[in-house]
Amino acid sequence: MTPPTPSAAAPLEVTDETVDKSPTPTTPKGSESRSPGRLAWKRFKRDRTGVISACIVIFFFAIALAAPLIAKLYGKDPYTTYASQRPELLDAFSYPAGPNGGMSSEFWFGIEPQLGRDVFTFLLYGIRTSLGLAVAATIVTAVLGVVIGTTAGYLGGKTDYLVGRIIDILLSFPSTLFFIAFMPVIYGLFVAPDENIPTSLRAISLIIVLSGFGWASLARLLRGQVLGLREREFVEAAKVTGASPWRIVFKELLPNLWTPIIIQTTLMLPMFVTAEAGLAFLGVGMIDPTPDWGVMIQRGAQFYTEDLTFMLFPGLSMVIFVLAFNLLGDSVRDALDPKTKR
């Protein structure tokens, strides 16, 4: 007896053996394509020191921006001499009559000796002035350094030689000495010797002097980077396609230079903060009654033996900001360039 043959139309029974259990190719978790910026941000978030430093820096900039609003809510300003309205705030020697420099619920950080100005609002506006000048000088310096450094490195030849010699000369100058020497020269170009120097002119002159001597180090770094990049294949390919020099610089070279630019900028700003405060302390930068970190420290140095608090607050706040920004710069460098380890 012949066994029955299965009908061609009979449905195929689906069993476990007939199912292809081979794993479906999937993208491993965490291996998806990420931009260098995302990778740097991820590395930065793992750096606790960098995150804390960033929070401190943001806090200082928030205070600087909101200084007028905070002063309005506080009910005082940095220019009013409250001791002239209320002589009891100062003792017979013109020092704060209250303990700890006159600190109280009315004057949170006390009052200034002799004049009786409110220290808290003076410090708020001092942070605003110092950070504003430092940020402006940093932006101008970065623009000059990027333009001059990339141009010299890309063009090469006589242009590179001339720019290189100018950079060498500027870097050989004792910067602090020339800051002190050039400030009166700039003032004399616009104001007669017997006239008062406007605060705006002092601020502009500070920015010019700081950026005029500060761009050389960044330009030298970028010049060396561009000298190495201009011989690369992608630059040669851009030349073959007929791209203009400006397009090559801005589209091909600059995207490869953001890391050194950002790192140098984060290290430059705290340097300008201390330089500006030093010039104010020496009397060639911002001067009293303009609120400024250097002005407060210069005033506090006159009274620190009898009243330390007036000098303590600006000095401590400036040290905290500069230290936090320097640590932030180190963290940014490590995040952008993981090969460098502290």
Tab-separated table of C-alpha atoms in Angstrom:
chain	number	residue	atom	x	y	z
A	1	MET	CA	0.000	0.000	0.000
A	2	THR	CA	1.465	3.307	-1.088
A	3	PRO	CA	1.574	6.002	1.612
A	4	PRO	CA	-0.409	9.128	0.814
A	5	THR	CA	1.617	12.021	-0.624
A	6	PRO	CA	0.983	15.447	0.807
A	7	SER	CA	-1.037	17.754	-1.371
A	8	ALA	CA	0.855	20.625	-2.990
A	9	ALA	CA	-1.770	23.024	-1.709
A	10	ALA	CA	-1.434	21.906	1.875
A	11	PRO	CA	-0.114	24.710	4.134
A	12	LEU	CA	3.447	24.418	5.415
A	13	GLU	CA	3.492	23.879	9.145
A	14	VAL	CA	5.558	26.536	10.906
A	15	THR	CA	7.778	25.114	13.588
A	16	ASP	CA	10.579	26.458	15.730
A	17	GLU	CA	13.037	24.814	13.374
A	18	THR	CA	11.743	26.729	10.379
A	19	VAL	CA	12.118	30.126	12.049
A	20	ASP	CA	15.441	31.844	11.453
A	21	LYS	CA	16.703	32.626	14.899
A	22	SER	CA	19.854	34.393	13.722
A	23	PRO	CA	20.270	37.710	15.559
A	24	THR	CA	19.122	40.789	13.735
A	25	PRO	CA	22.020	43.172	13.171
A	26	THR	CA	21.486	46.200	15.372
A	27	THR	CA	23.584	49.194	16.274
A	28	PRO	CA	25.248	48.619	19.644
A	29	LYS	CA	24.015	50.922	22.330
A	30	GLY	CA	26.249	53.938	22.742
A	31	SER	CA	28.092	53.413	19.452
A	32	GLU	CA	25.882	55.702	17.400
A	33	SER	CA	27.624	58.466	15.531
A	34	ARG	CA	28.320	61.491	17.708
A	35	SER	CA	29.865	64.826	16.889
A	36	PRO	CA	33.156	65.868	18.520
A	37	GLY	CA	31.236	68.546	20.400
A	38	ARG	CA	28.925	65.979	22.009
A	39	LEU	CA	31.836	63.783	22.964
A	40	ALA	CA	33.646	66.751	24.509
A	41	TRP	CA	30.491	67.735	26.414
A	42	LYS	CA	30.134	64.180	27.731
A	43	ARG	CA	33.752	64.159	28.920
A	44	PHE	CA	33.299	67.583	30.507
A	45	LYS	CA	30.198	66.497	32.456
A	46	ARG	CA	32.210	63.667	34.013
A	47	ASP	CA	34.748	66.188	35.354
A	48	ARG	CA	33.364	67.246	38.729
A	49	THR	CA	35.942	69.998	39.173
A	50	GLY	CA	35.052	71.484	35.807
A	51	VAL	CA	31.310	71.413	36.502
A	52	ILE	CA	31.712	73.097	39.893
A	53	SER	CA	34.041	75.703	38.395
A	54	ALA	CA	31.543	76.370	35.597
A	55	CYS	CA	28.764	76.917	38.154
A	56	ILE	CA	30.929	79.408	40.078
A	57	VAL	CA	31.832	81.290	36.884
A	58	ILE	CA	28.191	81.420	35.778
A	59	PHE	CA	27.238	82.695	39.237
A	60	PHE	CA	29.702	85.591	38.958
A	61	PHE	CA	28.517	86.527	35.479
A	62	ALA	CA	24.891	86.360	36.627
A	63	ILE	CA	25.720	88.731	39.488
A	64	ALA	CA	27.492	91.096	37.083
A	65	LEU	CA	24.526	91.187	34.714
A	66	ALA	CA	21.937	91.547	37.477
A	67	ALA	CA	23.878	94.074	39.586
A	68	PRO	CA	21.463	96.994	38.972
A	69	LEU	CA	18.441	94.812	39.764
A	70	ILE	CA	20.045	93.389	42.932
A	71	ALA	CA	21.034	96.873	44.079
A	72	LYS	CA	17.505	98.129	43.480
A	73	LEU	CA	15.993	95.306	45.519
A	74	TYR	CA	18.633	95.832	48.190
A	75	GLY	CA	17.745	99.523	48.369
A	76	LYS	CA	21.235	101.044	48.091
A	77	ASP	CA	23.754	102.120	45.473
A	78	PRO	CA	27.566	102.181	45.329
A	79	TYR	CA	27.938	105.955	45.023
A	80	THR	CA	25.995	107.354	47.979
A	81	THR	CA	28.122	108.267	51.008
A	82	TYR	CA	25.765	107.091	53.716
A	83	ALA	CA	28.031	108.337	56.507
A	84	SER	CA	27.461	111.944	55.414
A	85	GLN	CA	23.739	111.420	55.956
A	86	ARG	CA	24.181	109.403	59.158
A	87	PRO	CA	27.402	110.366	60.966
A	88	GLU	CA	26.796	107.712	63.639
A	89	LEU	CA	27.841	105.015	61.151
A	90	LEU	CA	31.504	106.042	61.602
A	91	ASP	CA	33.492	106.493	64.785
A	92	ALA	CA	35.765	109.397	65.691
A	93	PHE	CA	38.542	107.991	63.490
A	94	SER	CA	36.251	107.613	60.426
A	95	TYR	CA	36.138	103.831	60.703
A	96	PRO	CA	32.866	101.866	60.802
A	97	ALA	CA	31.340	102.163	64.249
A	98	GLY	CA	29.777	98.700	64.177
A	99	PRO	CA	31.681	95.414	64.486
A	100	ASN	CA	33.223	93.654	61.460
A	101	GLY	CA	33.393	96.762	59.348
A	102	GLY	CA	29.857	97.819	60.158
A	103	MET	CA	28.202	94.607	58.939
A	104	SER	CA	24.523	94.457	59.864
A	105	SER	CA	21.121	93.563	58.484
A	106	GLU	CA	21.095	96.993	56.824
A	107	PHE	CA	24.638	96.864	55.411
A	108	TRP	CA	25.330	93.221	54.591
A	109	PHE	CA	29.059	93.626	53.891
A	110	GLY	CA	29.566	96.699	56.041
A	111	ILE	CA	30.469	100.228	54.988
A	112	GLU	CA	33.599	101.815	53.598
A	113	PRO	CA	35.900	103.697	55.998
A	114	GLN	CA	35.956	107.502	55.697
A	115	LEU	CA	33.264	107.797	53.002
A	116	GLY	CA	30.704	105.338	54.337
A	117	ARG	CA	29.670	103.809	51.004
A	118	ASP	CA	27.873	100.472	50.995
A	119	VAL	CA	30.409	97.685	50.399
A	120	PHE	CA	27.904	95.142	49.054
A	121	THR	CA	26.657	97.260	46.138
A	122	PHE	CA	30.168	98.594	45.510
A	123	LEU	CA	31.339	95.007	45.132
A	124	LEU	CA	28.421	94.100	42.842
A	125	TYR	CA	29.199	96.929	40.458
A	126	GLY	CA	32.932	96.272	40.816
A	127	ILE	CA	32.434	92.713	39.570
A	128	ARG	CA	30.330	94.083	36.719
A	129	THR	CA	33.026	96.570	35.683
A	130	SER	CA	35.965	94.181	35.934
A	131	LEU	CA	34.281	91.298	34.116
A	132	GLY	CA	32.903	93.608	31.430
A	133	LEU	CA	36.339	95.023	30.665
A	134	ALA	CA	37.969	91.575	30.743
A	135	VAL	CA	35.351	90.053	28.425
A	136	ALA	CA	35.624	92.947	25.951
A	137	ALA	CA	39.427	92.722	25.926
A	138	THR	CA	39.259	88.939	25.481
A	139	ILE	CA	36.910	89.222	22.483
A	140	VAL	CA	39.055	91.866	20.767
A	141	THR	CA	42.226	89.898	21.501
A	142	ALA	CA	40.743	86.660	20.164
A	143	VAL	CA	39.572	88.333	16.938
A	144	LEU	CA	42.970	89.949	16.363
A	145	GLY	CA	44.852	86.756	17.182
A	146	VAL	CA	42.693	84.594	14.918
A	147	VAL	CA	42.777	86.966	11.941
A	148	ILE	CA	46.487	87.779	12.124
A	149	GLY	CA	47.649	84.261	13.015
A	150	THR	CA	45.650	82.423	10.354
A	151	THR	CA	46.441	85.007	7.681
A	152	ALA	CA	50.174	84.899	8.365
A	153	GLY	CA	50.257	81.113	8.492
A	154	TYR	CA	48.249	80.649	5.303
A	155	LEU	CA	49.985	83.295	3.168
A	156	GLY	CA	53.495	82.466	4.380
A	157	GLY	CA	56.484	84.113	2.734
A	158	LYS	CA	57.248	87.735	3.558
A	159	THR	CA	53.902	88.234	5.296
A	160	ASP	CA	54.584	85.366	7.674
A	161	TYR	CA	58.122	86.607	8.307
A	162	LEU	CA	56.967	90.163	9.091
A	163	VAL	CA	54.135	89.036	11.362
A	164	GLY	CA	56.454	86.585	13.099
A	165	ARG	CA	58.965	89.340	13.898
A	166	ILE	CA	56.202	91.622	15.240
A	167	ILE	CA	54.966	88.796	17.461
A	168	ASP	CA	58.483	88.165	18.753
A	169	ILE	CA	58.894	91.851	19.606
A	170	LEU	CA	55.556	92.053	21.434
A	171	LEU	CA	56.239	88.887	23.413
A	172	SER	CA	59.617	90.245	24.493
A	173	PHE	CA	58.046	93.330	26.099
A	174	PRO	CA	57.538	93.363	29.881
A	175	SER	CA	53.772	93.708	29.560
A	176	THR	CA	52.993	95.183	32.985
A	177	LEU	CA	55.612	97.894	32.595
A	178	PHE	CA	54.317	98.821	29.156
A	179	PHE	CA	50.719	98.810	30.387
A	180	ILE	CA	51.690	101.421	32.955
A	181	ALA	CA	53.705	103.425	30.426
A	182	PHE	CA	51.187	103.416	27.581
A	183	MET	CA	48.043	104.300	29.527
A	184	PRO	CA	49.012	107.979	30.100
A	185	VAL	CA	50.100	108.193	26.447
A	186	ILE	CA	46.671	107.090	25.232
A	187	TYR	CA	44.947	109.452	27.665
A	188	GLY	CA	47.084	112.325	26.414
A	189	LEU	CA	45.971	111.761	22.827
A	190	PHE	CA	42.361	112.629	23.644
A	191	VAL	CA	42.356	114.683	26.850
A	192	ALA	CA	44.351	117.737	27.853
A	193	PRO	CA	46.632	117.287	30.899
A	194	ASP	CA	44.517	119.640	33.037
A	195	GLU	CA	41.203	117.926	32.242
A	196	ASN	CA	39.563	114.969	33.959
A	197	ILE	CA	39.704	111.715	32.042
A	198	PRO	CA	36.192	110.344	31.320
A	199	THR	CA	35.426	106.875	32.617
A	200	SER	CA	34.468	105.710	29.116
A	201	LEU	CA	37.882	106.756	27.788
A	202	ARG	CA	39.600	104.868	30.592
A	203	ALA	CA	37.599	101.746	29.762
A	204	ILE	CA	38.301	101.983	26.020
A	205	SER	CA	41.991	102.641	26.656
A	206	LEU	CA	42.231	99.599	28.912
A	207	ILE	CA	40.664	97.388	26.267
A	208	ILE	CA	43.014	98.751	23.587
A	209	VAL	CA	46.156	98.284	25.673
A	210	LEU	CA	45.240	94.815	26.956
A	211	SER	CA	44.268	93.517	23.528
A	212	GLY	CA	47.141	95.315	21.786
A	213	PHE	CA	49.685	93.369	23.824
A	214	GLY	CA	47.613	90.208	24.290
A	215	TRP	CA	46.939	88.989	20.746
A	216	ALA	CA	50.523	87.944	20.007
A	217	SER	CA	50.529	84.662	21.952
A	218	LEU	CA	47.288	83.440	20.335
A	219	ALA	CA	48.431	84.525	16.873
A	220	ARG	CA	51.720	82.688	17.305
A	221	LEU	CA	49.938	79.487	18.308
A	222	LEU	CA	47.463	79.633	15.398
A	223	ARG	CA	50.193	80.554	12.928
A	224	GLY	CA	52.028	77.345	13.772
A	225	GLN	CA	48.829	75.322	13.498
A	226	VAL	CA	47.973	76.787	10.091
A	227	LEU	CA	51.488	76.194	8.763
A	228	GLY	CA	50.909	72.493	9.414
A	229	LEU	CA	47.334	72.407	8.100
A	230	ARG	CA	47.827	74.277	4.830
A	231	GLU	CA	49.742	71.345	3.325
A	232	ARG	CA	47.030	68.810	4.143
A	233	GLU	CA	45.012	67.053	1.453
A	234	PHE	CA	41.697	68.795	2.156
A	235	VAL	CA	43.297	72.220	1.707
A	236	GLU	CA	44.943	71.147	-1.544
A	237	ALA	CA	41.596	69.768	-2.741
A	238	ALA	CA	39.913	73.101	-1.971
A	239	LYS	CA	42.579	74.914	-3.996
A	240	VAL	CA	42.047	72.566	-6.942
A	241	THR	CA	38.316	73.316	-6.951
A	242	GLY	CA	39.111	77.030	-7.230
A	243	ALA	CA	38.141	78.091	-3.705
A	244	SER	CA	39.271	81.583	-2.749
A	245	PRO	CA	41.840	82.062	0.049
A	246	TRP	CA	39.171	83.529	2.336
A	247	ARG	CA	36.922	80.517	1.799
A	248	ILE	CA	39.793	78.154	2.518
A	249	VAL	CA	40.639	79.998	5.730
A	250	PHE	CA	37.073	80.226	7.029
A	251	LYS	CA	35.641	76.945	5.702
A	252	GLU	CA	38.629	74.608	5.826
A	253	LEU	CA	41.159	75.901	8.362
A	254	LEU	CA	39.108	77.602	11.091
A	255	PRO	CA	36.931	74.543	11.881
A	256	ASN	CA	40.170	72.724	12.748
A	257	LEU	CA	41.368	75.549	15.013
A	258	TRP	CA	38.424	75.919	17.391
A	259	THR	CA	40.006	73.741	20.064
A	260	PRO	CA	43.166	75.875	20.582
A	261	ILE	CA	41.108	79.068	20.232
A	262	ILE	CA	38.643	78.047	22.965
A	263	ILE	CA	41.401	76.800	25.259
A	264	GLN	CA	43.482	79.961	24.901
A	265	THR	CA	40.419	82.163	25.397
A	266	THR	CA	39.447	80.451	28.640
A	267	LEU	CA	42.972	81.012	29.942
A	268	MET	CA	43.122	84.590	28.663
A	269	LEU	CA	40.074	86.015	30.432
A	270	PRO	CA	41.240	85.478	34.052
A	271	MET	CA	44.619	86.922	33.078
A	272	PHE	CA	42.897	90.090	31.880
A	273	VAL	CA	40.850	90.247	35.094
A	274	THR	CA	43.999	90.312	37.216
A	275	ALA	CA	45.788	92.686	34.806
A	276	GLU	CA	42.895	95.164	34.862
A	277	ALA	CA	42.694	94.999	38.654
A	278	GLY	CA	46.450	95.533	38.887
A	279	LEU	CA	46.296	98.639	36.707
A	280	ALA	CA	43.436	100.011	38.800
A	281	PHE	CA	45.443	99.301	41.957
A	282	LEU	CA	48.370	101.277	40.505
A	283	GLY	CA	46.098	104.183	39.576
A	284	VAL	CA	46.454	103.991	35.772
A	285	GLY	CA	43.239	102.062	35.088
A	286	MET	CA	39.797	102.664	36.534
A	287	ILE	CA	39.861	105.042	39.487
A	288	ASP	CA	37.607	105.933	42.398
A	289	PRO	CA	34.604	106.464	42.492
A	290	THR	CA	34.106	103.923	39.672
A	291	PRO	CA	33.369	100.529	41.272
A	292	ASP	CA	36.056	98.036	40.327
A	293	TRP	CA	37.864	95.094	41.906
A	294	GLY	CA	41.208	96.865	41.676
A	295	VAL	CA	39.784	100.128	43.026
A	296	MET	CA	38.325	98.334	46.055
A	297	ILE	CA	41.590	96.523	46.775
A	298	GLN	CA	43.542	99.773	46.371
A	299	ARG	CA	41.186	101.542	48.780
A	300	GLY	CA	41.180	98.612	51.182
A	301	ALA	CA	44.983	98.561	51.299
A	302	GLN	CA	44.845	101.955	53.008
A	303	PHE	CA	42.727	100.678	55.906
A	304	TYR	CA	43.432	96.951	56.228
A	305	THR	CA	45.300	97.333	59.526
A	306	GLU	CA	42.181	98.780	61.162
A	307	ASP	CA	39.381	97.417	58.965
A	308	LEU	CA	40.152	94.209	57.071
A	309	THR	CA	36.621	93.539	55.842
A	310	PHE	CA	36.615	96.232	53.138
A	311	MET	CA	39.633	94.606	51.472
A	312	LEU	CA	38.597	91.042	52.269
A	313	PHE	CA	35.449	90.870	50.143
A	314	PRO	CA	36.892	92.094	46.809
A	315	GLY	CA	40.136	90.178	47.298
A	316	LEU	CA	38.422	86.921	48.183
A	317	SER	CA	35.841	87.186	45.405
A	318	MET	CA	38.501	87.902	42.769
A	319	VAL	CA	40.636	84.968	43.910
A	320	ILE	CA	37.618	82.632	43.790
A	321	PHE	CA	36.634	83.781	40.295
A	322	VAL	CA	40.150	83.586	38.829
A	323	LEU	CA	40.786	80.170	40.395
A	324	ALA	CA	37.433	78.828	39.170
A	325	PHE	CA	37.998	80.132	35.654
A	326	ASN	CA	41.507	78.671	35.490
A	327	LEU	CA	40.180	75.283	36.622
A	328	LEU	CA	37.390	75.603	34.061
A	329	GLY	CA	39.981	76.262	31.379
A	330	ASP	CA	41.887	73.120	32.355
A	331	SER	CA	38.682	71.074	32.250
A	332	VAL	CA	37.728	72.470	28.839
A	333	ARG	CA	41.189	71.620	27.536
A	334	ASP	CA	40.915	68.051	28.809
A	335	ALA	CA	37.414	67.669	27.345
A	336	LEU	CA	38.399	68.975	23.910
A	337	ASP	CA	41.712	67.134	23.805
A	338	PRO	CA	41.391	63.798	25.663
A	339	LYS	CA	45.047	62.980	24.997
A	340	THR	CA	46.080	65.552	27.603
A	341	LYS	CA	45.668	64.190	31.109
A	342	ARG	CA	46.198	66.092	34.321
